[in-house]
């Protein structure tokens, strides 16, 4: 009965392995990355016994994962896409929150221009003037607040980039270590299932940070590359990535591979790729658009202020201050050349950043995206390069290969300030004032005095309009001209509208406005800056520029949310397919547990039966 005993023992041992496997599955039902394991059984070779074969039981020959490399890699790919979409949507939402938050620029613009209109209604009222300065400071504070929020987001992207690189390096080392352990496991003659799961889980976590490409070698080790083919893991060796300051702007980080090569643009999918894409496609354009609006506001308002007269009789000065475009030299430059830039034509200023390059003979300009930009001039102070509304001057000393980055608008809003603190310095008065002669006897009434050309050589020459009859007049004794009720009288660089019927010898005068003038001509013009086309060749107002900012960020947010919904669906489908094969099903495991429990008990009964028969034989022999 030794054969029967051996058969029963084999069944007992096989069922025990099955029970252990089921127990392992049940214990790891909540373990991330765990793959369901199954036990494979084989019948032992039968024993020939006089014309027939008698079976000798069963053996558990392997414990295998319910695993599909195709389905697993599909999950990695989908996870990478979903993580990218999620990160992009989250970061874009933060920009949306900034532009739609309490620091609403449109409200500040409306408040400021409303205060300018109040000054126009009461040109010499100190309270109105003080309110205008207060509203100007509020406007500047709003520009700066939004700029500060964008800068904080930029710093947060740096922190996320640094943290992501640390995680990539840690996971790469873990995968390389697991490669070594798995190789040793296979060398021992068994499949190290749990180590394989641990490695796949590490790759899954890596795929959420950056897109991965995984191949398996003949010795069961993974070779992993990221992005557009950057090697990361080769056998038991892991490449370490690092971060470095951007070659132009030291305030932002880039990812570099071995040898210091910048690979930021090659990272593709995953949360890290999304962070760089967000910075390039959403954050930078938003910062540039905000700065463009600040420059447009400053330029348009200052130009109009310069056409007026303040309460002291002096020509109006700048009402706002703002910094010139920022220029950064590349850390790779070998020469000693320099580049400076100023805004020459706001109407041609767009939201691009530029790179100026020197080939040893000629300079060229492109956007940071690599698009060639038309450029005129020679780069001297007398004949600067004209690039996208900028005047660019280059100093001597550059050598072939040197380059410079120009950020015309990036941080402009953060440098904006109010230049006027003295209420008397507000140039509310027009440069000219019209008065009616004190001895006039007719019914002529002064209307609007409009400046048409401040560059006219005789613009500031006092003019006296003398009516020789109710229908004729001359200017400073010049040729007689005809007049009818409501006509506009034209002078050197100005026009004056009169109504009514003057009498003979009535006079009207137009002369430069004096100090403490109650004229509101320039205040009205400054208030009209709100509706004046400044940007995009004189089409876009400052307020519309801000609306464009809100629209572009809102559109990016909507697109990001749509992409996230799609990627989440793809991930859910891939995960469901993979888990359908590899996931632990508790109902199935409960059934298997009962099955192996019963087979174990039955095998034990076979052993007991063999023992009973054997004891009966011994008793019979002894008797």
Coordinates of C-alpha atoms in Angstrom, one line a residue, residues 144-614:
X144 CA 1.3 93.4 -9.4
X145 CA -0.9 91.0 -7.5
X146 CA -1.7 89.1 -10.7
X147 CA 1.9 89.1 -11.7
X148 CA 2.9 87.9 -8.3
X149 CA 0.4 85.0 -8.5
X150 CA 1.8 84.0 -11.8
X151 CA 5.4 84.2 -10.5
X152 CA 4.3 81.9 -7.6
X153 CA 2.9 79.4 -10.0
X154 CA 6.2 79.5 -11.9
X155 CA 8.1 78.8 -8.6
X156 CA 5.6 75.9 -7.9
X157 CA 6.4 74.4 -11.3
X158 CA 10.1 74.5 -10.3
X159 CA 9.3 72.7 -7.1
X160 CA 7.2 70.1 -9.0
X161 CA 10.0 69.6 -11.5
X162 CA 12.6 69.1 -8.8
X163 CA 10.3 66.6 -6.9
X164 CA 9.5 64.7 -10.1
X165 CA 13.2 64.3 -11.0
X166 CA 13.9 63.0 -7.5
X167 CA 11.1 60.5 -7.8
X168 CA 12.3 59.4 -11.3
X169 CA 15.8 58.8 -9.9
X170 CA 14.4 56.8 -6.9
X171 CA 12.2 54.7 -9.1
X172 CA 14.9 54.1 -11.6
X173 CA 17.2 52.8 -8.9
X174 CA 14.4 50.6 -7.5
X175 CA 13.8 49.1 -10.9
X176 CA 17.5 48.4 -11.4
X177 CA 17.8 46.8 -8.0
X178 CA 14.7 44.6 -8.7
X179 CA 16.2 43.6 -12.1
X180 CA 19.2 42.2 -10.2
X181 CA 17.0 40.3 -7.7
X182 CA 14.7 38.9 -10.4
X183 CA 17.7 37.7 -12.4
X184 CA 19.0 35.8 -9.3
X185 CA 15.5 34.4 -8.7
X186 CA 15.3 33.0 -12.2
X187 CA 18.8 31.6 -11.8
X188 CA 17.6 29.7 -8.8
X189 CA 15.1 27.9 -11.0
X190 CA 11.9 29.6 -9.9
X191 CA 9.7 32.5 -11.1
X192 CA 9.9 35.3 -8.5
X193 CA 6.3 36.5 -8.9
X194 CA 6.2 39.0 -6.1
X195 CA 9.4 40.6 -7.3
X196 CA 8.0 40.9 -10.8
X197 CA 4.9 42.6 -9.4
X198 CA 7.1 45.0 -7.4
X199 CA 9.0 45.9 -10.5
X200 CA 5.9 46.4 -12.6
X201 CA 4.5 48.6 -9.9
X202 CA 7.6 50.7 -9.9
X203 CA 7.3 51.1 -13.7
X204 CA 3.6 52.0 -13.2
X205 CA 4.6 54.7 -10.8
X206 CA 7.3 55.9 -13.1
X207 CA 4.8 56.1 -16.0
X208 CA 2.7 58.5 -14.1
X209 CA 5.6 60.9 -13.9
X210 CA 7.0 60.5 -17.4
X211 CA 6.2 58.4 -20.5
X212 CA 8.1 55.1 -20.5
X213 CA 9.2 52.6 -23.1
X214 CA 10.0 49.2 -21.6
X215 CA 11.6 46.2 -23.2
X216 CA 12.5 42.9 -21.5
X217 CA 15.9 41.2 -22.2
X218 CA 16.6 37.5 -22.5
X219 CA 17.7 37.4 -18.8
X220 CA 14.3 38.7 -17.6
X221 CA 15.6 42.2 -16.9
X222 CA 13.8 45.5 -18.0
X223 CA 15.4 48.1 -20.1
X224 CA 13.6 51.4 -19.5
X225 CA 13.8 54.6 -21.5
X226 CA 11.7 57.8 -20.9
X227 CA 10.4 60.6 -23.1
X228 CA 11.8 60.5 -26.6
X229 CA 14.3 57.7 -25.9
X230 CA 16.4 58.9 -23.0
X231 CA 17.9 55.8 -21.4
X232 CA 17.0 55.4 -17.8
X233 CA 17.5 51.8 -16.7
X234 CA 19.7 49.2 -18.4
X235 CA 20.0 46.0 -16.4
X236 CA 21.2 46.8 -12.9
X237 CA 22.4 50.3 -13.9
X238 CA 20.2 53.3 -13.4
X239 CA 20.9 56.7 -15.1
X240 CA 20.4 59.7 -12.7
X241 CA 18.6 62.8 -14.1
X242 CA 19.2 66.2 -12.5
X243 CA 17.9 69.7 -12.7
X244 CA 19.7 72.9 -13.8
X245 CA 18.9 76.5 -14.3
X246 CA 17.7 77.6 -17.7
X247 CA 20.6 78.9 -19.8
X248 CA 18.9 82.3 -20.0
X249 CA 16.5 82.7 -17.1
X250 CA 18.0 81.4 -13.8
X251 CA 14.6 81.6 -12.1
X252 CA 13.4 78.4 -13.8
X253 CA 14.6 74.8 -13.8
X254 CA 15.2 72.5 -16.7
X255 CA 15.8 68.7 -16.6
X256 CA 19.2 67.5 -17.8
X257 CA 20.4 64.1 -18.6
X258 CA 23.9 62.6 -18.5
X259 CA 26.5 65.0 -19.8
X260 CA 24.3 68.0 -19.0
X261 CA 22.1 67.8 -22.1
X262 CA 18.8 69.5 -21.6
X263 CA 15.9 67.1 -22.1
X264 CA 13.0 69.1 -20.8
X265 CA 11.3 69.2 -24.2
X266 CA 11.7 65.5 -24.7
X267 CA 9.8 64.2 -21.7
X268 CA 6.5 63.7 -23.5
X269 CA 3.7 62.3 -21.4
X270 CA 3.2 62.0 -17.6
X271 CA 2.9 64.7 -15.0
X272 CA 6.4 66.0 -15.6
X273 CA 5.8 66.5 -19.3
X274 CA 2.5 68.2 -18.5
X275 CA 4.3 70.6 -16.1
X276 CA 6.7 71.8 -18.9
X277 CA 3.9 72.0 -21.4
X278 CA 1.8 74.1 -19.0
X279 CA 4.7 76.4 -18.4
X280 CA 5.3 76.9 -22.1
X281 CA 1.7 76.9 -23.4
X282 CA -0.3 78.4 -20.6
X283 CA 1.7 80.2 -17.9
X284 CA 4.2 82.0 -20.0
X285 CA 1.6 83.3 -22.5
X286 CA -0.6 84.5 -19.6
X287 CA 2.3 86.3 -18.0
X288 CA 3.2 87.9 -21.3
X289 CA -0.3 88.9 -22.0
X290 CA -0.7 90.5 -18.6
X291 CA 2.6 92.4 -19.1
X292 CA 1.5 93.5 -22.5
X293 CA -1.6 95.0 -21.1
X294 CA 0.4 96.8 -18.4
X295 CA 2.8 98.2 -21.0
X296 CA -0.1 99.3 -23.2
X297 CA -1.8 101.1 -20.3
X298 CA 1.4 102.8 -19.3
X299 CA 2.4 103.9 -22.8
X300 CA -1.1 105.2 -23.9
X301 CA -1.8 107.0 -20.7
X302 CA 1.7 108.6 -20.5
X303 CA 1.5 109.8 -24.1
X304 CA -1.8 111.5 -23.4
X305 CA -0.6 112.9 -20.1
X306 CA 2.3 114.5 -21.9
X307 CA -0.1 116.5 -24.1
X308 CA -1.7 118.2 -21.1
X309 CA -0.8 120.9 -18.6
X310 CA -0.8 120.5 -14.8
X311 CA -2.0 123.0 -12.2
X312 CA 1.4 124.6 -12.2
X313 CA 1.3 125.3 -15.9
X314 CA 4.0 122.7 -16.6
X315 CA 3.7 120.1 -19.4
X316 CA 2.4 116.8 -18.2
X317 CA 4.9 114.1 -17.3
X318 CA 4.7 110.3 -17.1
X319 CA 1.8 109.2 -14.9
X320 CA 3.0 105.6 -14.7
X321 CA 6.4 104.0 -14.7
X322 CA 7.3 100.6 -16.1
X323 CA 10.6 98.8 -16.7
X324 CA 12.1 98.2 -20.1
X325 CA 12.1 94.6 -21.6
X326 CA 14.3 92.1 -19.8
X327 CA 17.3 90.8 -21.7
X328 CA 19.2 87.6 -20.5
X329 CA 22.5 86.4 -21.9
X330 CA 23.1 82.7 -22.4
X331 CA 25.4 81.0 -19.8
X332 CA 27.0 79.4 -22.8
X333 CA 28.2 82.8 -24.3
X334 CA 31.9 83.1 -24.9
X335 CA 32.0 86.8 -25.9
X336 CA 31.5 90.0 -24.0
X337 CA 28.7 91.5 -26.1
X338 CA 25.5 92.9 -24.7
X339 CA 22.0 93.5 -25.9
X340 CA 19.5 96.1 -24.7
X341 CA 15.9 96.5 -25.7
X342 CA 13.2 99.2 -25.5
X343 CA 9.6 99.3 -26.6
X344 CA 9.4 101.4 -29.7
X345 CA 5.8 100.7 -31.0
X346 CA 3.3 99.3 -28.6
X347 CA 0.8 98.6 -31.4
X348 CA 3.2 96.0 -32.8
X349 CA 4.0 94.4 -29.4
X350 CA 2.9 90.8 -29.1
X351 CA 3.1 88.2 -26.4
X352 CA 6.2 86.5 -27.7
X353 CA 9.7 86.1 -26.2
X354 CA 12.7 86.3 -28.6
X355 CA 16.1 84.8 -28.9
X356 CA 18.8 86.9 -30.7
X357 CA 21.7 84.9 -32.1
X358 CA 25.1 85.9 -33.6
X359 CA 26.8 83.7 -36.1
X360 CA 30.0 85.7 -36.2
X361 CA 28.8 88.1 -38.9
X362 CA 25.1 88.6 -38.7
X363 CA 22.4 88.7 -36.0
X364 CA 19.1 86.8 -36.3
X365 CA 15.9 86.7 -34.3
X366 CA 13.5 83.9 -33.5
X367 CA 10.7 83.4 -31.0
X368 CA 11.5 81.0 -28.2
X369 CA 9.5 78.4 -30.2
X370 CA 12.0 78.7 -33.1
X371 CA 9.9 80.8 -35.5
X372 CA 12.0 83.3 -37.5
X373 CA 11.1 86.9 -36.8
X374 CA 11.6 89.7 -39.4
X375 CA 14.2 92.2 -38.3
X376 CA 15.4 95.5 -39.8
X377 CA 18.1 97.9 -38.8
X378 CA 21.8 97.4 -38.0
X379 CA 21.7 97.2 -34.2
X380 CA 23.4 100.5 -33.5
X381 CA 22.1 103.1 -31.2
X382 CA 21.4 105.3 -34.2
X383 CA 19.8 102.5 -36.2
X384 CA 18.6 99.8 -33.8
X385 CA 17.2 96.4 -34.9
X386 CA 13.4 96.6 -35.0
X387 CA 12.0 93.3 -33.8
X388 CA 8.3 92.9 -33.0
X389 CA 7.7 96.5 -31.8
X390 CA 11.1 96.6 -30.0
X391 CA 14.2 98.6 -30.7
X392 CA 17.2 96.3 -30.0
X393 CA 20.8 97.6 -29.7
X394 CA 23.7 95.3 -29.6
X395 CA 27.1 96.1 -28.1
X396 CA 30.5 95.0 -29.4
X397 CA 32.2 91.9 -28.2
X398 CA 29.8 89.1 -29.2
X399 CA 31.4 86.0 -30.9
X400 CA 29.9 83.3 -33.1
X401 CA 27.4 81.2 -31.2
X402 CA 26.5 83.8 -28.6
X403 CA 22.7 84.3 -27.9
X404 CA 20.4 86.4 -25.8
X405 CA 16.8 86.0 -24.8
X406 CA 14.5 89.1 -24.8
X407 CA 11.4 89.0 -22.6
X408 CA 9.5 92.1 -23.7
X409 CA 6.5 91.7 -21.4
X410 CA 7.0 88.7 -19.0
X411 CA 7.5 90.6 -15.8
X412 CA 6.4 94.1 -16.9
X413 CA 3.3 94.1 -14.7
X414 CA 5.4 93.5 -11.6
X415 CA 7.5 96.6 -12.3
X416 CA 4.6 99.0 -12.9
X417 CA 4.2 101.9 -10.5
X418 CA 2.5 105.3 -10.2
X419 CA 4.8 108.2 -11.0
X420 CA 2.6 111.0 -9.7
X421 CA 1.9 111.6 -6.0
X422 CA 1.3 115.3 -6.1
X423 CA -2.3 116.1 -7.1
X424 CA -1.1 119.3 -8.8
X425 CA 1.0 117.2 -11.2
X426 CA -2.0 115.7 -12.9
X427 CA -2.1 117.2 -16.4
X428 CA -5.9 117.6 -16.6
X429 CA -5.9 120.7 -18.7
X430 CA -5.5 120.7 -22.4
X431 CA -2.4 122.5 -23.7
X432 CA -4.5 125.3 -25.0
X433 CA -7.3 127.4 -23.5
X434 CA -10.1 129.4 -25.3
X435 CA -11.6 132.5 -23.8
X436 CA -14.3 135.0 -24.8
X437 CA -13.5 138.7 -25.0
X438 CA -14.7 140.6 -21.9
X439 CA -16.2 143.4 -24.0
X440 CA -18.1 141.2 -26.4
X441 CA -21.6 142.4 -27.2
X442 CA -22.8 139.6 -29.5
X443 CA -24.2 136.2 -28.8
X444 CA -21.3 134.0 -29.9
X445 CA -20.7 131.1 -27.5
X446 CA -17.5 129.0 -27.1
X447 CA -17.8 125.3 -28.0
X448 CA -15.2 122.5 -28.0
X449 CA -11.5 123.3 -28.4
X450 CA -9.8 120.3 -30.0
X451 CA -6.1 119.7 -30.4
X452 CA -5.3 118.3 -33.9
X453 CA -1.5 118.6 -34.2
X454 CA 0.7 119.4 -31.3
X455 CA 3.7 119.3 -33.6
X456 CA 2.6 122.3 -35.6
X457 CA 5.3 125.0 -35.3
X458 CA 2.8 127.7 -34.4
X459 CA 0.8 125.5 -32.0
X460 CA 1.7 127.5 -28.9
X461 CA 1.4 130.9 -30.6
X462 CA -1.5 132.9 -29.0
X463 CA -4.3 133.5 -31.4
X464 CA -6.9 136.2 -31.4
X465 CA -10.1 135.7 -33.4
X466 CA -11.6 139.1 -34.3
X467 CA -15.0 139.3 -35.9
X468 CA -15.2 142.2 -38.4
X469 CA -18.9 141.5 -38.9
X470 CA -21.3 138.8 -37.6
X471 CA -20.3 136.6 -40.6
X472 CA -16.6 137.4 -41.1
X473 CA -13.5 137.0 -38.9
X474 CA -9.7 137.0 -39.1
X475 CA -7.0 135.2 -36.9
X476 CA -4.3 137.5 -35.7
X477 CA -5.1 140.0 -38.4
X478 CA -4.9 137.5 -41.2
X479 CA -7.1 137.1 -44.3
X480 CA -10.8 137.4 -43.7
X481 CA -12.8 134.2 -43.4
X482 CA -16.5 133.6 -43.5
X483 CA -18.5 132.3 -40.5
X484 CA -22.0 130.8 -40.0
X485 CA -23.6 129.8 -36.7
X486 CA -22.1 126.5 -35.6
X487 CA -19.0 126.7 -37.8
X488 CA -15.6 125.3 -36.7
X489 CA -12.7 127.7 -36.8
X490 CA -9.4 126.1 -37.7
X491 CA -6.0 127.3 -36.3
X492 CA -2.5 125.9 -36.3
X493 CA -2.9 122.5 -34.7
X494 CA -6.3 123.1 -33.2
X495 CA -10.0 123.7 -34.0
X496 CA -12.6 125.7 -32.1
X497 CA -16.3 125.4 -32.5
X498 CA -18.5 128.5 -32.0
X499 CA -22.3 128.8 -31.9
X500 CA -24.5 131.8 -32.0
X501 CA -24.0 135.2 -33.8
X502 CA -21.0 137.3 -32.7
X503 CA -21.2 141.1 -33.2
X504 CA -18.7 143.2 -35.0
X505 CA -15.5 143.7 -33.0
X506 CA -16.2 140.6 -30.7
X507 CA -13.0 138.6 -30.0
X508 CA -12.1 135.1 -28.9
X509 CA -8.6 134.0 -28.0
X510 CA -6.8 130.7 -28.0
X511 CA -3.5 130.5 -26.1
X512 CA -1.4 128.0 -24.1
X513 CA -3.2 127.1 -20.9
X514 CA -1.9 128.8 -17.8
X515 CA -1.4 127.4 -14.3
X516 CA -4.4 126.4 -12.2
X517 CA -6.5 126.3 -15.4
X518 CA -9.9 124.9 -15.0
X519 CA -9.8 123.4 -18.5
X520 CA -10.5 119.7 -18.7
X521 CA -9.5 118.9 -22.3
X522 CA -6.7 116.6 -21.5
X523 CA -8.6 114.8 -18.6
X524 CA -11.3 114.0 -21.1
X525 CA -8.7 112.7 -23.5
X526 CA -7.1 110.6 -20.7
X527 CA -10.5 109.1 -19.9
X528 CA -10.9 108.2 -23.5
X529 CA -7.7 106.0 -23.3
X530 CA -10.1 103.3 -21.9
X531 CA -11.7 102.9 -25.3
X532 CA -8.6 103.7 -27.4
X533 CA -7.2 100.9 -29.5
X534 CA -3.5 100.6 -28.5
X535 CA -2.4 97.0 -29.2
X536 CA -2.5 94.9 -32.4
X537 CA -2.0 97.8 -34.7
X538 CA -4.3 100.1 -32.8
X539 CA -7.3 97.7 -32.6
X540 CA -7.1 96.3 -29.1
X541 CA -7.8 98.3 -26.0
X542 CA -6.2 97.7 -22.6
X543 CA -9.4 96.2 -21.3
X544 CA -9.8 94.0 -24.3
X545 CA -6.2 92.7 -23.9
X546 CA -7.2 91.6 -20.4
X547 CA -10.3 90.0 -21.8
X548 CA -8.1 88.1 -24.3
X549 CA -6.0 86.9 -21.3
X550 CA -9.2 85.5 -19.6
X551 CA -10.4 83.9 -22.8
X552 CA -7.1 82.2 -23.6
X553 CA -6.7 80.8 -20.1
X554 CA -10.4 79.8 -20.1
X555 CA -10.0 78.0 -23.4
X556 CA -6.9 76.2 -22.2
X557 CA -8.8 75.1 -19.1
X558 CA -11.8 73.8 -21.0
X559 CA -9.5 71.9 -23.4
X560 CA -7.5 70.4 -20.5
X561 CA -10.7 69.2 -18.8
X562 CA -11.9 67.6 -22.0
X563 CA -8.6 65.9 -22.4
X564 CA -8.7 64.7 -18.8
X565 CA -12.2 63.2 -19.3
X566 CA -11.0 61.3 -22.4
X567 CA -7.8 60.1 -20.8
X568 CA -9.6 58.9 -17.7
X569 CA -11.9 56.9 -19.8
X570 CA -9.0 55.3 -21.6
X571 CA -7.3 54.5 -18.3
X572 CA -10.5 53.0 -16.9
X573 CA -10.9 50.7 -19.9
X574 CA -7.3 49.6 -19.8
X575 CA -7.4 49.0 -16.1
X576 CA -10.6 47.0 -16.4
X577 CA -9.1 44.8 -19.1
X578 CA -5.9 44.2 -17.1
X579 CA -7.7 43.6 -13.8
X580 CA -10.1 41.2 -15.5
X581 CA -7.2 39.0 -16.1
X582 CA -4.8 39.8 -13.2
X583 CA -7.0 41.2 -10.4
X584 CA -8.0 39.2 -7.4
X585 CA -11.7 38.2 -7.5
X586 CA -12.8 37.4 -3.9
X587 CA -15.7 35.2 -5.1
X588 CA -13.4 33.2 -7.3
X589 CA -10.8 32.9 -4.5
X590 CA -13.5 31.7 -2.0
X591 CA -14.5 29.0 -4.4
X592 CA -10.9 27.9 -4.9
X593 CA -10.4 28.0 -1.2
X594 CA -13.3 25.6 -0.7
X595 CA -12.1 23.4 -3.5
X596 CA -8.5 23.0 -2.2
X597 CA -9.8 22.6 1.3
X598 CA -11.9 19.7 0.2
X599 CA -9.2 18.1 -1.9
X600 CA -6.8 18.5 1.0
X601 CA -9.2 16.7 3.3
X602 CA -9.8 14.0 0.7
X603 CA -6.1 13.4 0.3
X604 CA -5.8 13.1 4.0
X605 CA -8.5 10.5 3.9
X606 CA -6.6 8.6 1.2
X607 CA -3.6 8.5 3.5
X608 CA -5.7 7.4 6.4
X609 CA -7.2 4.6 4.3
X610 CA -3.7 3.5 3.2
X611 CA -2.6 3.4 6.8
X612 CA -5.7 1.3 7.8
X613 CA -5.1 -1.2 5.1
X614 CA -1.5 -1.4 5.9

